[in-house]
């Protein structure tokens, strides 16, 4: 199968993730969309690794998975901390810092 | 069988402990500090954790100096230990040690737990060390994430203060978008060249005539965007003022100086090693970004009344100046960027140390009113701030002037004379807001602290800036704390803070010293620039 199809899917997933980050207001959903963006990168990496026939892209993708997990952990921790302070869980409401 | 096993054991991978030692010192320090955080008594935790963090930074500094003049690839080509990595490492480690000193009395470290706080600072610095030594897109991405993830937490460590939490979440979301964009760009570059190694990418571009390959160009564009997010280059800077203002001030200091040094270090290495033969494609784009950054930063800073926001916009502008050295892709450019990074560390440390000190002394937060009248009441704090402001603006006899001179010289020699002109014009505009701070310190009556100074008898001549007057008059009631959650520094009036004042004085003195005798820093920068072997 042509590498172009894999790239098309990965670009689509990346764009869905970017659009979600820009339009969604719930930070949990934003974290989900960030995962989509990272995984789009993973898909492209694995497609290219297959195309070039070397393993560097696959190793990269594995490391990205670990990093993505760390990011989500920190993100969820922050959301819990914000929730405990009874701040609104809505990024449009977090507007104390502006100007 | 047993012989075969023994033989297998003998052929372990070669580990260059010396080359790894600065990173190992930082990470080992992080583990030890984290364990000390379990100590039963609070005072022990505070003193021992910060003391051990300082020891770890000193050890990393020692290892970096020990490795000086090395030029080798370690971890099977993933990291490169050369003078560029080591010079930026010196800047990073000094910034980390200064952060520990500034956090000594901060509330953030107490609220988050001293062990965790200092361990995160150490881990983040280790991530920066990995980043500036990265010689492979995998270690580049790993370094970026290892420096960013601890910073997301550190921004949010003042748990009682909602702006701190807000800045942590904002930084996490925007930083992760930047990382994801960077990753996608790195994937594209891998797709175009078939390798993740910088040298292999460079030879693939040079031999395959890929300089105008659409896949590679898309990748480069996405990488530029991702790195611009990290180094707060406009138009990807929107998070900078918000996060700088919301984060605890010692962490703001760390982000301002160390993150910038690491991001510019990898800009130099990635663009001047891996993508050097595609320079005609990326240099105009980076020059445009540098120009936008200089304009946006300097104009944005003009209207700010918060010192941290002012310094954040100034950081955006300074990122533009620093990029000029990357754009030209010459050794002179790399030298100028490394020199300016070292100078940038000194100037910003002096400025931020004064902000930290006044934040704790006055209860006015980081508003510009907090430094009013500082020249009369606390000259030992006013002088470093004045020097820092003049140096950031590029006044002669300060190190900032010498740094800007090298950057302009490099851009003129590299065929980007107009960028040099933009730097000069930007510096002129920047005088407007830097001198506003200096004027507030020396030309206005200070806010009376307690009963020692009753309300100023001359409130009407408090200066031309109307927003400052209410504070000058109503000094007995400090600015209302935002969001009714205690406010920044409310009730946190500290007296004498020798480590903060000492740091401000040392950084200010060094700024003047290197402005008059720049040769030690020039030697450092020259060694760093010469380690980029593909340049002229």
Coordinates of C-alpha atoms in Angstrom, one line a residue:
Chain A
X1 CA 0.0 0.0 0.0
X2 CA 1.2 3.5 -0.8
X3 CA 2.8 5.4 2.1
X4 CA 0.6 8.4 1.1
X5 CA -2.5 6.8 2.7
X6 CA -0.8 6.3 6.0
X7 CA 0.4 9.9 5.9
X8 CA -3.1 11.1 5.0
X9 CA -4.6 9.3 8.0
X10 CA -1.9 10.7 10.3
X11 CA -2.4 14.2 9.0
X12 CA -6.1 13.9 9.5
X13 CA -5.7 12.7 13.1
X14 CA -3.2 15.5 13.8
X15 CA -5.7 18.1 12.4
X16 CA -8.6 16.6 14.5
X17 CA -6.4 16.8 17.6
X18 CA -5.3 20.4 16.8
X19 CA -8.9 21.5 16.1
X20 CA -10.0 19.8 19.4
X21 CA -7.3 21.7 21.4
X22 CA -8.4 24.9 19.9
X23 CA -12.2 24.5 20.3
X24 CA -12.9 22.3 23.3
X25 CA -13.2 23.9 26.7
X26 CA -12.9 20.9 29.1
X27 CA -9.2 20.3 30.0
X28 CA -9.7 16.6 30.1
X29 CA -10.9 16.6 26.5
X30 CA -8.0 18.9 25.6
X31 CA -5.6 16.3 27.0
X32 CA -7.3 13.7 24.9
X33 CA -6.8 15.9 21.8
X34 CA -3.1 16.3 22.7
X35 CA -2.8 12.5 22.7
X36 CA -4.3 12.5 19.3
X37 CA -1.7 14.9 18.1
X38 CA 1.2 12.9 19.5
X39 CA -0.3 9.6 18.2
X40 CA -0.6 11.2 14.7
X41 CA 3.2 11.7 15.0
X42 CA 3.6 8.1 16.0
X43 CA 1.6 6.8 13.0
X44 CA 3.7 8.9 10.7
X45 CA 6.9 7.6 12.3
X46 CA 5.9 4.0 12.0
X47 CA 4.7 4.5 8.4
X48 CA 8.1 6.0 7.6
X49 CA 10.0 3.3 9.5
X50 CA 8.2 0.7 7.3
X51 CA 9.0 2.7 4.2
X52 CA 12.7 3.0 5.0
X53 CA 12.9 -0.5 6.4
X54 CA 14.9 0.6 9.5
X55 CA 13.9 0.5 13.1
X56 CA 14.7 4.1 14.1
X57 CA 11.2 5.3 13.7
X58 CA 9.8 2.5 15.7
X59 CA 12.1 3.2 18.6
X60 CA 11.1 6.8 18.4
X61 CA 7.4 5.9 18.5
X62 CA 7.9 3.8 21.6
X63 CA 9.7 6.6 23.4
X64 CA 6.9 9.0 22.4
X65 CA 4.3 6.7 24.0
X66 CA 6.2 6.8 27.3
X67 CA 6.4 10.6 27.1
X68 CA 2.7 10.9 26.2
X69 CA 1.8 8.8 29.3
X70 CA 3.9 11.1 31.5
X71 CA 2.2 14.2 30.0
X72 CA -1.3 12.9 30.7
X73 CA -0.4 12.0 34.2
X74 CA 0.8 15.5 34.9
X75 CA -2.2 17.0 33.2
X76 CA -4.7 14.9 35.1
X77 CA -2.8 15.7 38.4
X78 CA -3.1 19.4 37.6
X79 CA -6.8 19.1 36.8
X80 CA -7.4 17.3 40.1
X81 CA -5.5 20.1 41.9
X82 CA -7.6 22.7 40.2
X83 CA -10.8 20.8 41.0
X84 CA -9.9 20.6 44.7
X85 CA -9.5 24.3 44.8
X86 CA -13.1 24.5 43.5
X87 CA -11.9 26.4 40.4
X88 CA -14.0 26.0 37.3
X89 CA -13.0 23.0 35.1
X90 CA -13.4 25.1 32.0
X91 CA -10.5 26.7 30.2
X92 CA -12.5 29.7 29.2
X93 CA -13.2 30.4 32.8
X94 CA -9.5 30.3 33.7
X95 CA -8.8 33.9 32.8
X96 CA -7.2 35.5 35.8
X97 CA -3.9 35.9 33.9
X98 CA -4.6 38.2 31.0
X99 CA -3.3 41.4 29.4
Chain B
X1 CA 27.9 -22.6 28.6
X2 CA 29.3 -20.7 31.6
X3 CA 32.2 -19.6 29.5
X4 CA 29.9 -18.2 27.0
X5 CA 27.9 -16.4 29.7
X6 CA 31.1 -14.9 31.1
X7 CA 32.2 -13.8 27.7
X8 CA 28.8 -12.2 27.1
X9 CA 29.2 -10.4 30.4
X10 CA 32.5 -9.0 29.3
X11 CA 31.2 -7.5 26.1
X12 CA 28.9 -4.9 27.7
X13 CA 28.3 -1.7 25.9
X14 CA 31.0 0.9 26.4
X15 CA 29.7 3.6 28.7
X16 CA 31.6 6.9 28.8
X17 CA 31.0 7.9 32.4
X18 CA 33.0 11.1 32.0
X19 CA 30.9 12.4 29.2
X20 CA 27.7 11.5 31.0
X21 CA 28.8 12.9 34.3
X22 CA 27.1 16.3 34.3
X23 CA 23.7 14.7 33.5
X24 CA 24.4 11.9 36.0
X25 CA 25.3 14.4 38.7
X26 CA 22.0 16.2 38.2
X27 CA 19.8 13.1 38.1
X28 CA 21.6 11.4 41.0
X29 CA 21.1 14.6 42.9
X30 CA 17.4 14.5 42.1
X31 CA 17.1 11.0 43.5
X32 CA 18.9 11.9 46.7
X33 CA 17.0 15.1 47.2
X34 CA 13.7 13.2 46.6
X35 CA 14.7 10.8 49.4
X36 CA 15.7 13.6 51.8
X37 CA 12.2 14.9 51.2
X38 CA 11.0 12.0 53.3
X39 CA 12.9 13.2 56.4
X40 CA 10.5 13.6 59.4
X41 CA 11.4 17.1 60.5
X42 CA 10.3 20.1 58.4
X43 CA 13.4 22.3 59.0
X44 CA 15.7 19.3 58.1
X45 CA 13.8 18.8 54.9
X46 CA 14.1 22.4 54.0
X47 CA 17.8 22.9 54.8
X48 CA 19.1 19.5 53.7
X49 CA 17.1 19.3 50.5
X50 CA 18.1 22.7 49.3
X51 CA 21.7 22.2 50.4
X52 CA 22.0 18.9 48.6
X53 CA 20.4 20.4 45.5
X54 CA 23.2 23.1 45.6
X55 CA 25.8 20.3 46.0
X56 CA 24.4 18.5 43.0
X57 CA 24.5 21.7 40.9
X58 CA 28.1 22.3 42.1
X59 CA 29.0 18.7 41.1
X60 CA 27.4 19.1 37.7
X61 CA 29.3 22.4 37.3
X62 CA 32.6 20.6 38.3
X63 CA 31.9 17.8 35.8
X64 CA 31.2 20.2 33.1
X65 CA 34.4 22.1 33.6
X66 CA 36.3 18.8 33.9
X67 CA 34.9 17.7 30.5
X68 CA 35.8 21.0 28.8
X69 CA 37.4 20.7 25.4
X70 CA 36.0 17.2 24.9
X71 CA 34.6 16.4 21.5
X72 CA 33.0 13.0 21.4
X73 CA 29.7 11.3 20.8
X74 CA 28.3 9.2 23.7
X75 CA 25.4 6.7 24.1
X76 CA 25.9 5.4 20.6
X77 CA 25.7 8.7 19.0
X78 CA 22.6 9.9 20.8
X79 CA 24.4 12.7 22.7
X80 CA 27.4 14.8 21.7
X81 CA 29.7 16.2 24.3
X82 CA 31.4 19.3 22.9
X83 CA 32.1 22.8 23.9
X84 CA 28.7 24.1 22.7
X85 CA 26.9 21.6 24.9
X86 CA 29.3 22.3 27.8
X87 CA 29.1 26.1 27.5
X88 CA 25.3 26.0 27.5
X89 CA 25.5 23.5 30.4
X90 CA 27.5 26.0 32.4
X91 CA 24.7 28.6 31.9
X92 CA 22.0 26.0 32.8
X93 CA 23.7 24.8 35.9
X94 CA 24.3 28.3 37.1
X95 CA 20.7 29.2 36.5
X96 CA 19.6 26.1 38.4
X97 CA 21.8 26.9 41.4
X98 CA 20.5 30.5 41.4
X99 CA 16.9 29.1 41.4
X100 CA 17.7 27.0 44.5
X101 CA 19.0 30.1 46.3
X102 CA 15.9 32.2 45.3
X103 CA 13.6 29.4 46.4
X104 CA 15.2 29.2 49.8
X105 CA 12.4 31.1 51.5
X106 CA 9.8 30.7 48.8
X107 CA 6.4 29.4 49.8
X108 CA 6.2 27.3 46.7
X109 CA 8.8 24.8 47.8
X110 CA 7.2 24.4 51.2
X111 CA 3.7 23.8 49.8
X112 CA 4.9 21.3 47.2
X113 CA 7.3 19.6 49.6
X114 CA 11.0 20.6 49.6
X115 CA 12.2 17.3 48.3
X116 CA 9.9 17.2 45.3
X117 CA 10.4 20.8 44.5
X118 CA 14.2 20.7 44.3
X119 CA 14.2 17.3 42.7
X120 CA 12.0 18.7 39.9
X121 CA 14.3 21.6 39.4
X122 CA 17.3 19.2 39.1
X123 CA 15.4 16.9 36.7
X124 CA 14.4 19.8 34.5
X125 CA 18.0 21.0 34.3
X126 CA 19.1 17.4 33.4
X127 CA 16.5 17.5 30.6
X128 CA 18.0 20.8 29.4
X129 CA 21.5 19.2 29.5
X130 CA 20.2 16.3 27.4
X131 CA 18.6 18.7 25.0
X132 CA 21.7 20.8 24.3
X133 CA 23.8 17.7 23.8
X134 CA 21.2 16.0 21.6
X135 CA 22.6 14.6 18.3
X136 CA 19.6 12.6 17.4
X137 CA 16.0 13.6 16.9
X138 CA 14.9 11.0 19.5
X139 CA 17.1 12.5 22.2
X140 CA 16.1 16.0 21.1
X141 CA 12.4 15.1 21.8
X142 CA 13.2 13.3 25.0
X143 CA 15.3 16.3 26.2
X144 CA 12.5 18.7 25.4
X145 CA 10.0 16.6 27.3
X146 CA 12.3 16.0 30.3
X147 CA 12.7 19.7 30.7
X148 CA 9.1 20.6 30.1
X149 CA 7.2 18.1 32.2
X150 CA 8.9 19.1 35.5
X151 CA 8.3 22.7 34.6
X152 CA 4.6 22.2 34.2
X153 CA 4.5 20.9 37.8
X154 CA 6.8 23.6 39.1
X155 CA 4.6 26.4 37.7
X156 CA 1.7 25.0 39.7
X157 CA 3.5 24.5 43.0
X158 CA 1.9 27.4 44.8
X159 CA -1.2 25.3 45.4
X160 CA -3.0 27.9 47.5
X161 CA -2.8 30.5 44.7
X162 CA -5.2 30.0 41.7
X163 CA -3.0 31.9 39.2
X164 CA -0.2 29.4 39.9
X165 CA -2.5 26.5 39.1
X166 CA -3.8 28.3 36.1
X167 CA -0.4 29.0 34.7
X168 CA 0.6 25.4 35.2
X169 CA -2.4 24.1 33.1
X170 CA -1.9 26.8 30.5
X171 CA 1.8 25.9 30.1
X172 CA 1.0 22.2 30.0
X173 CA -1.6 22.6 27.2
X174 CA 0.5 25.1 25.1
X175 CA 3.7 23.3 25.8
X176 CA 2.2 20.0 24.7
X177 CA 0.9 21.5 21.5
X178 CA 4.4 22.7 20.9
X179 CA 5.9 19.2 21.6
X180 CA 3.3 17.5 19.4
X181 CA 4.0 19.9 16.5
X182 CA 7.8 19.4 17.0
X183 CA 7.3 15.6 17.0
X184 CA 5.3 15.7 13.8
X185 CA 8.0 17.8 12.2
X186 CA 10.7 15.4 13.3
X187 CA 8.6 12.5 11.8
X188 CA 8.5 14.4 8.5
X189 CA 12.2 15.0 8.5
X190 CA 12.8 11.3 9.3
X191 CA 10.5 10.4 6.4
X192 CA 12.4 12.7 4.0
X193 CA 15.9 11.6 5.0
X194 CA 15.4 8.1 6.5
X195 CA 17.4 8.7 9.6
X196 CA 17.1 10.3 13.1
X197 CA 20.8 11.0 13.4
X198 CA 21.8 14.7 12.9
X199 CA 24.9 13.9 10.8
X200 CA 23.0 11.3 8.7
X201 CA 20.2 13.8 8.1
X202 CA 22.8 16.4 7.1
X203 CA 24.5 14.1 4.6
X204 CA 21.2 12.9 3.2
X205 CA 20.1 16.4 2.5
X206 CA 23.5 17.3 1.0
X207 CA 23.9 14.3 -1.2
X208 CA 20.2 13.7 -2.1
X209 CA 19.5 17.3 -3.2
X210 CA 16.6 17.3 -0.7
X211 CA 16.9 21.1 0.0
X212 CA 13.6 21.7 -1.8
X213 CA 11.9 18.5 -1.0
X214 CA 8.3 19.3 0.2
X215 CA 8.3 16.6 2.9
X216 CA 11.5 18.0 4.4
X217 CA 10.4 21.6 4.2
X218 CA 7.1 20.8 5.9
X219 CA 9.1 19.0 8.6
X220 CA 11.4 22.0 9.0
X221 CA 8.5 24.3 9.3
X222 CA 6.8 22.2 12.0
X223 CA 10.1 21.9 13.9
X224 CA 10.5 25.7 13.8
X225 CA 7.0 26.1 15.2
X226 CA 7.6 23.6 17.9
X227 CA 10.9 25.1 19.0
X228 CA 9.5 28.6 18.8
X229 CA 6.8 27.6 21.3
X230 CA 9.5 26.4 23.7
X231 CA 11.7 29.5 23.3
X232 CA 8.8 31.9 23.4
X233 CA 9.4 33.4 19.9
X234 CA 6.5 35.5 18.6
X235 CA 3.9 34.7 17.3
X236 CA 4.1 31.6 19.4
X237 CA 4.6 33.6 22.6
X238 CA 1.1 34.1 23.9
X239 CA 1.6 31.8 26.9
X240 CA 4.8 33.6 28.0
X241 CA 3.4 36.6 29.9
X242 CA 0.6 34.6 31.5
X243 CA 2.8 31.7 32.7
X244 CA 5.6 34.1 33.8
X245 CA 3.2 36.1 35.9
X246 CA 1.3 33.1 37.4
X247 CA 4.3 30.9 38.2
X248 CA 6.2 31.3 41.5
X249 CA 8.9 34.0 40.8
X250 CA 12.0 31.7 41.4
X251 CA 10.5 29.3 38.8
X252 CA 9.8 32.2 36.4
X253 CA 13.5 33.1 36.8
X254 CA 14.4 29.5 35.9
X255 CA 12.1 29.4 32.9
X256 CA 13.3 32.7 31.7
X257 CA 17.0 32.0 31.7
X258 CA 17.5 28.2 31.6
X259 CA 14.7 27.2 29.2
X260 CA 15.7 29.9 26.8
X261 CA 19.4 28.8 26.9
X262 CA 18.4 25.2 26.3
X263 CA 16.0 26.0 23.5
X264 CA 18.5 28.3 21.7
X265 CA 21.2 25.7 22.2
X266 CA 19.2 23.1 20.3
X267 CA 18.2 25.7 17.7
X268 CA 21.9 26.1 17.1
X269 CA 22.8 22.5 17.0
X270 CA 19.8 21.2 15.0
X271 CA 19.8 24.0 12.4
X272 CA 23.6 24.4 12.1
X273 CA 24.4 20.7 12.1
X274 CA 21.5 18.6 10.8
X275 CA 19.8 21.2 8.5
X276 CA 22.9 23.3 7.6
X277 CA 22.7 22.5 3.9
X278 CA 19.1 23.6 3.7
X279 CA 20.0 27.0 5.1
X280 CA 18.6 28.9 2.1
X281 CA 15.2 27.4 2.9
X282 CA 15.0 28.1 6.6
X283 CA 17.0 31.2 7.2
X284 CA 14.5 33.7 5.7
X285 CA 11.7 32.1 7.8
X286 CA 13.8 32.3 11.0
X287 CA 14.7 35.9 10.2
X288 CA 11.1 36.8 9.8
X289 CA 10.3 35.1 13.1
X290 CA 13.1 37.0 14.8
X291 CA 11.8 40.3 13.4
X292 CA 8.2 39.6 14.5
X293 CA 9.5 38.6 17.9
X294 CA 11.5 41.8 18.4
X295 CA 8.6 43.9 17.3
X296 CA 5.9 42.1 19.3
X297 CA 8.0 41.8 22.5
X298 CA 9.1 45.4 22.6
X299 CA 5.7 46.8 21.8
X300 CA 3.9 44.4 24.2
X301 CA 6.2 45.4 27.1
X302 CA 5.4 49.1 26.8
X303 CA 2.1 49.0 28.5
X304 CA 2.8 46.5 31.3
X305 CA 2.6 47.5 34.9
X306 CA 3.6 44.0 36.3
X307 CA 7.3 43.6 36.4
X308 CA 7.0 39.9 35.6
X309 CA 4.9 40.5 32.6
X310 CA 7.3 43.3 31.5
X311 CA 10.2 40.9 31.8
X312 CA 8.2 38.2 29.9
X313 CA 7.6 40.5 27.0
X314 CA 11.3 41.6 27.2
X315 CA 12.1 37.8 27.0
X316 CA 10.1 37.5 23.8
X317 CA 12.1 40.4 22.3
X318 CA 15.4 39.0 23.5
X319 CA 14.5 35.7 21.9
X320 CA 14.3 37.6 18.7
X321 CA 17.8 39.1 19.2
X322 CA 19.2 35.6 20.0
X323 CA 17.7 34.0 16.9
X324 CA 19.7 36.4 14.7
X325 CA 22.8 34.4 15.6
X326 CA 21.1 31.2 14.4
X327 CA 19.7 32.7 11.2
X328 CA 23.2 33.5 9.7
X329 CA 24.4 30.0 10.3
X330 CA 28.1 31.0 10.8
X331 CA 30.5 30.4 13.6
X332 CA 30.4 34.1 14.4
X333 CA 26.6 33.8 14.7
X334 CA 26.8 30.7 17.0
X335 CA 29.5 32.6 19.1
X336 CA 27.3 35.7 19.4
X337 CA 24.3 33.6 20.5
X338 CA 26.2 31.7 23.1
X339 CA 27.8 34.9 24.4
X340 CA 24.4 36.6 24.6
X341 CA 22.9 33.6 26.4
X342 CA 25.5 33.9 29.1
X343 CA 24.9 37.7 29.4
X344 CA 21.2 37.1 29.4
X345 CA 21.6 34.8 32.4
X346 CA 23.4 37.5 34.4
X347 CA 21.0 40.4 33.5
X348 CA 17.9 38.4 34.2
X349 CA 19.2 36.9 37.4
X350 CA 19.8 40.4 38.7
X351 CA 16.4 41.7 37.7
X352 CA 14.4 38.7 38.9
X353 CA 16.3 38.5 42.2
X354 CA 15.2 42.1 42.9
X355 CA 11.6 41.2 42.0
X356 CA 11.7 38.2 44.4
X357 CA 13.2 40.3 47.2
X358 CA 10.6 43.1 46.8
X359 CA 7.7 40.6 46.4
X360 CA 8.5 39.3 49.8
X361 CA 9.3 42.7 51.4
X362 CA 6.3 44.8 50.3
X363 CA 3.2 42.6 49.7
X364 CA 2.7 44.5 46.5
X365 CA 3.4 41.4 44.4
X366 CA 5.3 42.1 41.2
X367 CA 3.7 45.4 40.4
X368 CA 6.1 48.1 39.4
X369 CA 5.0 50.0 42.5
X370 CA 7.0 47.5 44.5
X371 CA 10.2 49.0 43.3
X372 CA 9.2 52.6 43.7
X373 CA 11.6 54.6 45.8
X374 CA 14.0 51.7 45.9
X375 CA 17.0 53.9 45.2
X376 CA 16.5 55.8 48.4
X377 CA 15.4 53.0 50.7
X378 CA 17.4 50.0 49.4
X379 CA 20.3 51.1 47.1
X380 CA 21.8 47.6 47.3
X381 CA 18.7 46.3 45.5
X382 CA 18.2 49.3 43.2
X383 CA 21.7 49.1 41.7
X384 CA 21.5 45.6 40.4
X385 CA 18.0 46.3 38.9
X386 CA 19.3 49.4 37.3
X387 CA 22.3 47.6 35.8
X388 CA 20.1 44.8 34.6
X389 CA 17.6 47.2 32.9
X390 CA 20.4 49.2 31.2
X391 CA 22.1 46.0 30.1
X392 CA 18.9 44.5 28.7
X393 CA 18.4 47.7 26.8
X394 CA 22.0 47.6 25.6
X395 CA 23.7 50.6 27.1
X396 CA 27.5 50.7 26.7
X397 CA 29.7 49.5 29.6
X398 CA 27.3 46.7 30.3
X399 CA 27.5 43.1 29.0
X400 CA 24.2 43.5 27.2
X401 CA 25.8 46.1 24.9
X402 CA 28.7 43.8 24.0
X403 CA 26.3 40.9 23.4
X404 CA 24.1 43.0 21.1
X405 CA 27.3 44.3 19.3
X406 CA 28.3 40.7 18.5
X407 CA 24.9 39.7 17.3
X408 CA 24.6 42.8 15.0
X409 CA 28.1 42.1 13.7
X410 CA 27.3 38.5 13.0
X411 CA 24.1 39.4 11.2
X412 CA 25.8 42.0 9.1
X413 CA 28.6 39.6 8.2
X414 CA 26.2 36.9 7.4
X415 CA 24.2 38.9 4.8
X416 CA 21.4 39.9 7.1
X417 CA 22.3 43.6 7.7
X418 CA 18.6 44.5 7.9
X419 CA 18.2 42.2 10.8
X420 CA 21.0 44.1 12.6
X421 CA 19.0 47.3 12.0
X422 CA 15.9 45.7 13.4
X423 CA 17.9 44.7 16.5
X424 CA 19.0 48.3 16.9
X425 CA 15.6 49.8 16.4
X426 CA 14.1 47.2 18.8
X427 CA 16.7 48.1 21.5
X428 CA 15.8 51.8 21.1
X429 CA 12.1 51.1 21.6
X430 CA 12.9 48.9 24.6
X431 CA 14.6 51.8 26.4
X432 CA 11.1 53.2 26.9
X433 CA 10.0 50.5 29.3
X434 CA 13.3 49.6 30.8
X435 CA 13.9 53.2 31.8
X436 CA 10.4 53.4 33.2
X437 CA 11.5 50.8 35.8
X438 CA 14.7 52.8 36.5
X439 CA 12.7 56.0 36.8
X440 CA 10.3 54.3 39.3
X441 CA 13.3 53.3 41.4
X442 CA 15.2 56.5 41.5
X443 CA 12.6 59.3 40.9
X444 CA 9.5 58.4 42.8
X445 CA 8.8 58.3 46.6
X446 CA 8.6 54.8 47.8
X447 CA 5.6 53.1 49.3
X448 CA 5.9 53.5 53.1
X449 CA 6.3 50.1 54.8
X450 CA 4.8 50.1 58.2
X451 CA 5.0 53.2 60.4
X452 CA 8.6 54.2 59.6
X453 CA 7.5 56.4 56.7
X454 CA 4.1 58.1 57.0
X455 CA 2.1 58.7 53.8
X456 CA 4.3 60.6 51.3
X457 CA 3.7 64.4 51.6
X458 CA 4.1 64.9 47.8
X459 CA 1.8 62.4 46.2
X460 CA 0.9 64.7 43.3
X461 CA 4.5 64.7 41.9
X462 CA 4.8 61.0 42.0
X463 CA 5.6 60.8 38.3
X464 CA 3.9 61.0 34.9
X465 CA 2.4 57.5 34.9
X466 CA -1.1 57.7 36.2
X467 CA -1.6 54.1 37.0
X468 CA 1.2 54.2 39.6
X469 CA -0.3 57.1 41.6
X470 CA -3.0 55.2 43.5
X471 CA -0.3 53.0 45.0
X472 CA 1.9 55.9 45.8
X473 CA -0.9 57.5 47.8
X474 CA -2.7 54.6 49.3
X475 CA 0.5 53.0 50.6
X476 CA -0.9 51.9 53.9
X477 CA -3.4 49.6 52.1
X478 CA -1.4 47.5 49.7
X479 CA -2.9 46.5 46.4
X480 CA -6.0 44.4 46.8
X481 CA -5.1 40.7 46.5
X482 CA -6.7 39.2 43.4
X483 CA -9.4 36.6 43.6
X484 CA -9.6 36.8 47.4
X485 CA -7.3 33.9 48.0
X486 CA -4.7 35.5 50.2
X487 CA -3.0 37.3 47.3
X488 CA 0.7 37.0 46.3
X489 CA 2.9 37.4 49.3
X490 CA 0.2 38.6 51.6
X491 CA 1.5 38.5 55.1
X492 CA 4.8 37.2 53.7
X493 CA 6.9 40.2 54.8
X494 CA 10.4 39.1 55.1
X495 CA 13.2 41.1 56.5
X496 CA 16.7 40.8 55.3
X497 CA 17.3 38.1 52.7
X498 CA 21.1 37.8 52.3
X499 CA 21.1 35.1 49.6
X500 CA 18.7 37.0 47.3
X501 CA 20.4 40.4 47.8
X502 CA 23.8 38.7 47.3
X503 CA 22.7 37.0 44.1
X504 CA 21.4 40.3 42.8
X505 CA 24.6 42.1 43.6
X506 CA 26.8 39.3 42.2
X507 CA 24.8 39.1 38.9
X508 CA 24.7 42.9 38.6
X509 CA 28.5 43.2 39.3
X510 CA 29.2 40.4 36.8
X511 CA 27.0 42.3 34.2
X512 CA 29.2 45.4 34.5
X513 CA 32.4 43.3 34.7
X514 CA 31.8 41.5 31.5
X515 CA 30.7 44.7 29.9
X516 CA 34.1 46.2 30.5
X517 CA 36.2 43.0 30.3
X518 CA 34.3 40.6 28.0
X519 CA 37.2 38.4 27.1
X520 CA 36.5 35.4 29.5
X521 CA 33.0 35.1 28.1
X522 CA 34.3 35.6 24.5
X523 CA 36.7 32.7 25.0
X524 CA 33.8 30.5 26.2
X525 CA 31.6 31.5 23.3
X526 CA 34.4 31.1 20.8
X527 CA 35.1 27.5 21.9
X528 CA 31.3 26.8 21.7
X529 CA 31.1 28.3 18.2
X530 CA 34.1 26.4 16.9
X531 CA 32.7 23.1 18.0
X532 CA 30.1 23.4 15.2
X533 CA 32.4 21.8 12.7
X534 CA 30.2 22.3 9.6
X535 CA 30.3 26.1 9.8
X536 CA 32.7 28.7 8.7

